[in-house]
Coordinates of C-alpha atoms in Angstrom, one line a residue:
M1 CA -47.5 95.2 -180.2
S2 CA -43.9 96.7 -180.1
H3 CA -43.5 97.6 -176.9
S4 CA -43.4 101.4 -178.3
S5 CA -47.4 100.9 -178.8
K6 CA -47.5 99.5 -175.8
G7 CA -45.9 102.9 -174.1
A8 CA -48.5 105.0 -175.2
I9 CA -51.3 102.3 -173.5
Y10 CA -49.2 103.0 -170.5
M11 CA -48.6 106.4 -170.7
A12 CA -52.5 107.5 -171.4
A13 CA -53.9 105.3 -168.6
A14 CA -50.6 106.5 -166.2
A15 CA -52.3 110.2 -167.4
N16 CA -56.0 109.8 -167.1
L17 CA -55.2 108.1 -163.7
L18 CA -54.0 111.3 -162.2
I19 CA -55.4 113.4 -164.0
A20 CA -59.2 111.7 -162.7
V21 CA -58.2 112.5 -159.7
A22 CA -58.0 115.3 -159.8
K23 CA -60.8 116.7 -161.4
F24 CA -63.0 114.6 -159.2
G25 CA -61.6 116.8 -156.6
G26 CA -62.3 120.0 -158.4
A27 CA -66.5 118.9 -159.4
A28 CA -66.4 118.5 -154.9
I29 CA -65.0 121.9 -154.3
T30 CA -67.0 123.8 -156.4
G31 CA -69.9 121.7 -157.8
S32 CA -69.2 121.9 -161.1
A33 CA -71.5 119.8 -164.0
A34 CA -68.0 120.1 -166.5
M35 CA -65.8 119.4 -163.9
M36 CA -67.5 116.2 -162.7
S37 CA -68.5 115.4 -166.5
E38 CA -63.9 115.3 -167.1
G39 CA -63.2 113.2 -164.4
I40 CA -65.5 110.5 -165.4
H41 CA -64.4 110.9 -168.8
S42 CA -60.4 110.8 -167.5
L43 CA -61.9 107.5 -165.4
V44 CA -63.1 106.4 -168.5
D45 CA -60.2 106.8 -170.2
T46 CA -58.4 104.7 -167.8
G47 CA -60.4 101.9 -167.9
N48 CA -60.2 101.9 -171.8
Q49 CA -56.2 101.7 -171.9
G50 CA -56.7 98.4 -169.2
L51 CA -59.0 96.6 -171.1
L52 CA -56.9 97.5 -174.6
L53 CA -53.7 96.4 -172.8
L54 CA -56.3 92.9 -171.9
G55 CA -57.4 92.3 -175.8
L56 CA -53.2 93.1 -176.4
K57 CA -52.8 89.3 -173.2
L58 CA -55.1 87.2 -175.0
S59 CA -54.3 88.6 -178.6
T60 CA -51.3 86.8 -177.7
R61 CA -52.8 82.8 -177.5
E62 CA -51.6 80.1 -179.1
P63 CA -53.9 78.4 -182.0
D64 CA -56.0 76.1 -180.4
E65 CA -58.4 73.2 -181.9
R66 CA -61.6 75.7 -181.4
H67 CA -59.9 78.7 -182.2
P68 CA -57.1 76.7 -185.5
L69 CA -56.3 80.4 -186.7
G70 CA -55.8 82.2 -183.1
Y71 CA -56.7 85.2 -180.6
G72 CA -55.9 87.6 -182.8
K73 CA -59.4 89.2 -183.2
E74 CA -59.4 89.8 -179.2
T75 CA -57.8 92.9 -180.1
Y76 CA -60.3 93.9 -182.1
F77 CA -63.0 92.6 -180.6
W78 CA -61.3 94.9 -176.7
S79 CA -60.9 97.9 -179.2
F80 CA -64.9 98.0 -179.9
L81 CA -65.8 98.3 -176.6
V82 CA -64.2 100.9 -175.7
A83 CA -66.2 103.0 -178.5
V84 CA -69.2 101.0 -176.8
M85 CA -67.6 101.9 -173.5
I86 CA -66.9 105.8 -174.2
F87 CA -71.1 105.9 -175.7
G88 CA -72.5 104.7 -173.2
L89 CA -70.9 106.1 -170.1
G90 CA -68.3 109.2 -171.2
A91 CA -70.9 111.0 -173.7
G92 CA -74.2 109.1 -171.5
V93 CA -73.4 110.4 -168.5
S94 CA -71.6 113.3 -169.1
I95 CA -74.9 114.9 -171.5
W96 CA -76.9 113.4 -168.5
E97 CA -75.2 115.5 -166.0
G98 CA -74.8 117.9 -168.2
V99 CA -78.7 118.2 -168.7
D100 CA -79.8 118.3 -165.2
K101 CA -77.3 121.5 -164.7
V102 CA -78.9 123.5 -167.1
I103 CA -82.8 122.3 -165.6
H104 CA -81.3 123.1 -162.4
P105 CA -78.7 125.7 -162.5
H106 CA -76.8 126.1 -159.1
A107 CA -74.1 128.7 -158.3
L108 CA -70.5 127.9 -158.5
D109 CA -68.8 127.6 -155.7
V110 CA -66.5 130.3 -154.5
H111 CA -65.0 129.7 -151.1
V112 CA -61.4 130.2 -150.9
V113 CA -59.1 127.5 -149.7
A114 CA -56.0 128.7 -148.9
T115 CA -54.2 132.5 -148.0
F116 CA -50.7 132.4 -149.6
G117 CA -48.8 136.1 -148.3
G118 CA -52.3 137.6 -148.2
F119 CA -54.0 136.1 -151.4
D120 CA -57.3 134.0 -151.4
F121 CA -56.5 131.2 -153.1
R122 CA -60.5 130.9 -154.1
T123 CA -62.5 127.6 -155.2
Y124 CA -61.8 128.8 -159.4
H125 CA -57.9 128.7 -158.9
V126 CA -58.3 124.8 -158.3
V127 CA -60.2 124.6 -160.8
F128 CA -57.6 126.8 -163.7
S129 CA -54.9 125.0 -162.0
I130 CA -56.3 121.1 -162.6
L131 CA -56.8 121.8 -166.6
V132 CA -54.1 123.5 -166.7
I133 CA -52.5 120.5 -165.4
A134 CA -54.8 118.7 -167.2
I135 CA -54.3 119.6 -170.6
V136 CA -50.6 119.6 -170.0
L137 CA -50.1 115.5 -168.8
E138 CA -53.2 115.3 -172.2
G139 CA -50.6 116.5 -174.1
L140 CA -47.9 114.8 -173.4
A141 CA -49.8 111.7 -173.4
F142 CA -51.4 112.5 -177.0
R143 CA -47.4 113.4 -178.3
T144 CA -46.3 109.8 -177.8
A145 CA -49.0 107.7 -179.2
Y146 CA -48.9 111.0 -182.4
I147 CA -45.3 110.0 -182.5
T148 CA -45.7 106.2 -182.0
F149 CA -49.0 106.2 -184.5
R150 CA -46.6 108.5 -186.9
A151 CA -43.3 105.6 -186.4
Q152 CA -45.9 103.6 -187.7
H153 CA -47.4 104.4 -191.0
P154 CA -44.5 107.3 -192.0
N155 CA -45.0 109.5 -194.7
V156 CA -48.9 108.7 -194.8
P157 CA -51.4 111.9 -194.4
L158 CA -52.8 110.8 -190.6
I159 CA -57.0 110.3 -191.7
K160 CA -55.5 107.8 -194.6
A161 CA -53.0 106.2 -192.5
V162 CA -56.4 105.7 -189.7
R163 CA -58.5 104.5 -192.2
S164 CA -55.7 101.6 -193.6
S165 CA -53.9 100.8 -190.0
K166 CA -54.1 97.6 -188.2
D167 CA -53.7 98.5 -185.1
P168 CA -56.2 99.6 -183.9
T169 CA -54.8 100.1 -179.7
V170 CA -53.1 103.3 -181.4
F171 CA -55.5 104.6 -182.9
V172 CA -57.6 104.5 -180.0
I173 CA -55.5 106.4 -177.5
L174 CA -54.8 109.0 -180.3
F175 CA -58.5 109.8 -180.8
E176 CA -59.1 109.2 -176.9
D177 CA -56.5 112.0 -176.1
S178 CA -57.6 114.2 -178.5
A179 CA -60.9 114.4 -177.8
A180 CA -60.0 115.0 -173.9
L181 CA -57.6 117.8 -174.8
L182 CA -60.9 119.3 -177.1
G183 CA -62.6 118.3 -173.9
L184 CA -60.9 120.1 -171.5
V185 CA -60.4 123.6 -173.8
V186 CA -65.0 123.4 -173.4
A187 CA -64.5 123.1 -169.8
C188 CA -62.6 125.7 -169.8
V189 CA -63.7 127.9 -171.7
G190 CA -67.7 127.1 -170.0
I191 CA -66.4 127.2 -166.4
A192 CA -64.7 130.3 -167.2
A193 CA -68.1 132.1 -168.8
A194 CA -70.0 130.0 -166.0
Y195 CA -67.9 132.3 -163.3
L196 CA -67.7 135.2 -165.3
L197 CA -70.7 136.1 -166.5
E198 CA -72.5 134.4 -163.5
M199 CA -74.5 132.1 -165.3
P200 CA -74.2 128.1 -164.0
V201 CA -76.1 127.3 -167.3
L202 CA -73.2 127.6 -169.4
D203 CA -71.6 124.9 -167.0
G204 CA -73.9 122.4 -167.7
L205 CA -73.7 123.3 -171.5
A206 CA -70.6 123.5 -171.0
S207 CA -70.8 118.7 -169.9
V208 CA -73.2 118.7 -172.2
M209 CA -70.6 119.7 -175.7
I210 CA -68.1 117.1 -174.3
G211 CA -70.3 115.1 -173.9
L212 CA -71.0 115.4 -177.5
I213 CA -67.0 115.5 -178.7
L214 CA -67.4 111.9 -177.0
A215 CA -70.2 110.6 -178.7
V216 CA -69.0 112.0 -182.1
T217 CA -65.5 110.5 -181.0
A218 CA -67.0 107.0 -180.6
F219 CA -69.2 106.6 -183.5
M220 CA -65.8 107.0 -185.2
L221 CA -63.5 104.6 -183.7
A222 CA -66.5 102.0 -183.6
V223 CA -67.1 101.9 -187.8
E224 CA -62.4 102.1 -187.6
C225 CA -63.7 98.7 -185.4
K226 CA -65.8 97.7 -186.8
G227 CA -64.3 97.1 -190.2
L228 CA -60.9 95.4 -189.0
L229 CA -63.8 92.9 -187.2
I230 CA -65.3 92.3 -190.0
G231 CA -62.1 92.0 -192.1
E232 CA -60.5 93.9 -193.9
S233 CA -57.5 93.3 -196.3
A234 CA -54.0 93.4 -196.1
N235 CA -52.4 97.3 -197.3
S236 CA -51.2 98.6 -200.4
Q237 CA -47.5 98.0 -200.5
S238 CA -48.6 94.3 -199.3
R239 CA -51.5 93.1 -201.4
K240 CA -48.7 94.6 -204.5
K241 CA -46.2 92.4 -203.0
I242 CA -48.1 89.6 -203.0
N243 CA -49.3 89.8 -207.0
D244 CA -46.5 90.5 -207.8
M245 CA -44.8 87.9 -206.3
V246 CA -47.1 85.7 -207.6
A247 CA -47.0 86.8 -211.4
A248 CA -43.3 85.9 -211.0
I249 CA -43.7 82.4 -210.4
P250 CA -42.5 80.4 -213.8
G251 CA -45.3 77.1 -215.6
I252 CA -48.7 80.0 -214.4
L253 CA -51.4 80.5 -216.6
K254 CA -53.0 82.5 -215.2
V255 CA -53.9 84.3 -211.9
N256 CA -57.5 82.8 -210.4
E257 CA -57.6 84.4 -207.0
I258 CA -55.6 86.3 -204.2
I259 CA -57.6 86.9 -201.2
T260 CA -55.6 88.0 -197.6
L261 CA -57.0 88.5 -194.5
H262 CA -56.4 90.9 -191.1
H263 CA -56.8 87.9 -188.0
G264 CA -55.1 90.4 -186.4
P265 CA -52.3 93.2 -185.7
Q266 CA -50.3 90.9 -186.5
S267 CA -51.4 88.1 -188.3
L268 CA -51.6 87.9 -191.8
I269 CA -53.8 85.5 -194.0
V270 CA -53.0 85.0 -197.5
C271 CA -56.1 82.5 -199.3
V272 CA -54.2 82.0 -203.7
S273 CA -55.2 80.7 -206.7
V274 CA -53.5 79.8 -209.0
D275 CA -54.0 78.0 -212.9
F276 CA -50.4 75.9 -213.4
E277 CA -49.3 75.2 -217.3
D278 CA -50.4 71.4 -217.7
T279 CA -46.5 70.8 -218.9
V280 CA -45.4 71.5 -215.0
T281 CA -44.0 68.7 -213.5
S282 CA -46.3 67.9 -209.7
V283 CA -43.0 68.3 -207.7
A284 CA -41.6 71.4 -210.2
L285 CA -45.4 72.4 -208.8
E286 CA -44.8 71.5 -205.7
A287 CA -40.8 73.3 -205.2
A288 CA -42.7 76.7 -207.0
V289 CA -45.5 76.4 -203.5
S290 CA -42.9 76.0 -200.8
R291 CA -40.1 78.8 -202.6
L292 CA -43.4 81.4 -203.1
E293 CA -45.4 80.8 -199.0
S294 CA -41.3 80.8 -198.2
D295 CA -41.1 84.4 -200.4
I296 CA -44.6 86.0 -198.9
R297 CA -43.7 85.0 -195.3
A298 CA -39.3 86.3 -195.1
E299 CA -41.2 89.6 -197.6
I300 CA -44.2 89.8 -195.3
P301 CA -43.5 89.4 -191.9
E302 CA -47.3 89.8 -190.6
V303 CA -48.0 86.6 -193.2
S304 CA -49.4 83.7 -190.1
K305 CA -50.7 81.4 -192.7
V306 CA -50.3 80.7 -196.3
F307 CA -52.7 79.0 -198.3
I308 CA -52.3 78.6 -201.5
E309 CA -54.3 76.3 -204.3
A310 CA -53.5 74.6 -207.4
Q311 CA -57.0 75.2 -209.2
N312 CA -58.0 75.2 -212.8
W313 CA -59.1 78.3 -214.1
R314 CA -62.4 77.3 -215.5
A315 CA -63.1 75.4 -212.9
H316 CA -62.7 78.2 -210.2
Q317 CA -64.7 80.4 -212.9
K318 CA -67.2 77.7 -212.8
L319 CA -67.0 77.2 -208.8
L320 CA -67.8 81.6 -208.4
D321 CA -70.7 80.7 -211.2
E322 CA -72.0 78.1 -208.7
L323 CA -71.7 80.1 -205.5
G324 CA -72.6 84.0 -207.4
S325 CA -69.4 85.4 -206.8
D326 CA -67.2 88.0 -208.5
P327 CA -63.7 88.1 -208.0
D328 CA -63.3 91.6 -208.8
A329 CA -65.6 92.4 -206.5
D330 CA -64.1 91.1 -203.7
P331 CA -63.9 93.2 -201.1
L332 CA -60.8 91.3 -200.4
T333 CA -59.3 91.8 -202.5
H334 CA -59.4 95.9 -202.2
P335 CA -58.5 98.5 -200.4
A336 CA -61.3 99.4 -197.2

């Protein structure tokens, strides 16, 4: 995890905490369900950033006897938990709050909060001031996350970059900030309509809409994190590099199988099975294996483990037949 990626999380956490306090203040003044939903949303997002930072810290622990491959998947687990939090707390409470407001509508408060130079500063002025400030802060957090994510995936379409990314922390922040900005727009429209048309039910509908936005965001994040938890292969560029390096080994008769598996954003496991020519000596074979492992680690820094097996091709095929496996259909050798 780079310092810039961690910076994106800290930026988002600071912005969301400030925004949450302001939104709850606005909700208390006006009784707006949409503003209350937005406050809950920002508070949940603040907690989510804490979970992401916890996952990053736990993922750096050294391998031990119980977890010999390390703790890299801690990042994936806590990112998945963030998606659950967004759905359960953010979306669930927002929808519940909105439905309650639709069933039991009550007019939004419009009393005078303060007077400056003869101008009455009313509650709706406070609300929209908070929303505008929130949009600015969320926009800054989104910009930081977007720049960080694009730096990790230059010249790659955004959706494809998200699908191929092995580091969920940054795209989780990107999704959260996108949902937050969209939710703020909905809150502005809903509250403005409720005031102008004197229809408080519209405020409740805005809260429901915010909840639905969060639910969709949570589902998309859960799907991406689920794939990482189950196990995804290296990206296409890394797989091609490994394939080329294996093919360049002198004395290889056939490449039986190449499997790559991410055990964390910066923890890639590579398993290679090759059939060497019978004329290759044991000394030459050991040298070839050592060189291949060294080349793979040098070319792809995130590789943490390399397992190279010298195995007769027919024996390998027989083993796959017994296990009912098809190496050409192995999902770990293809993009997720």
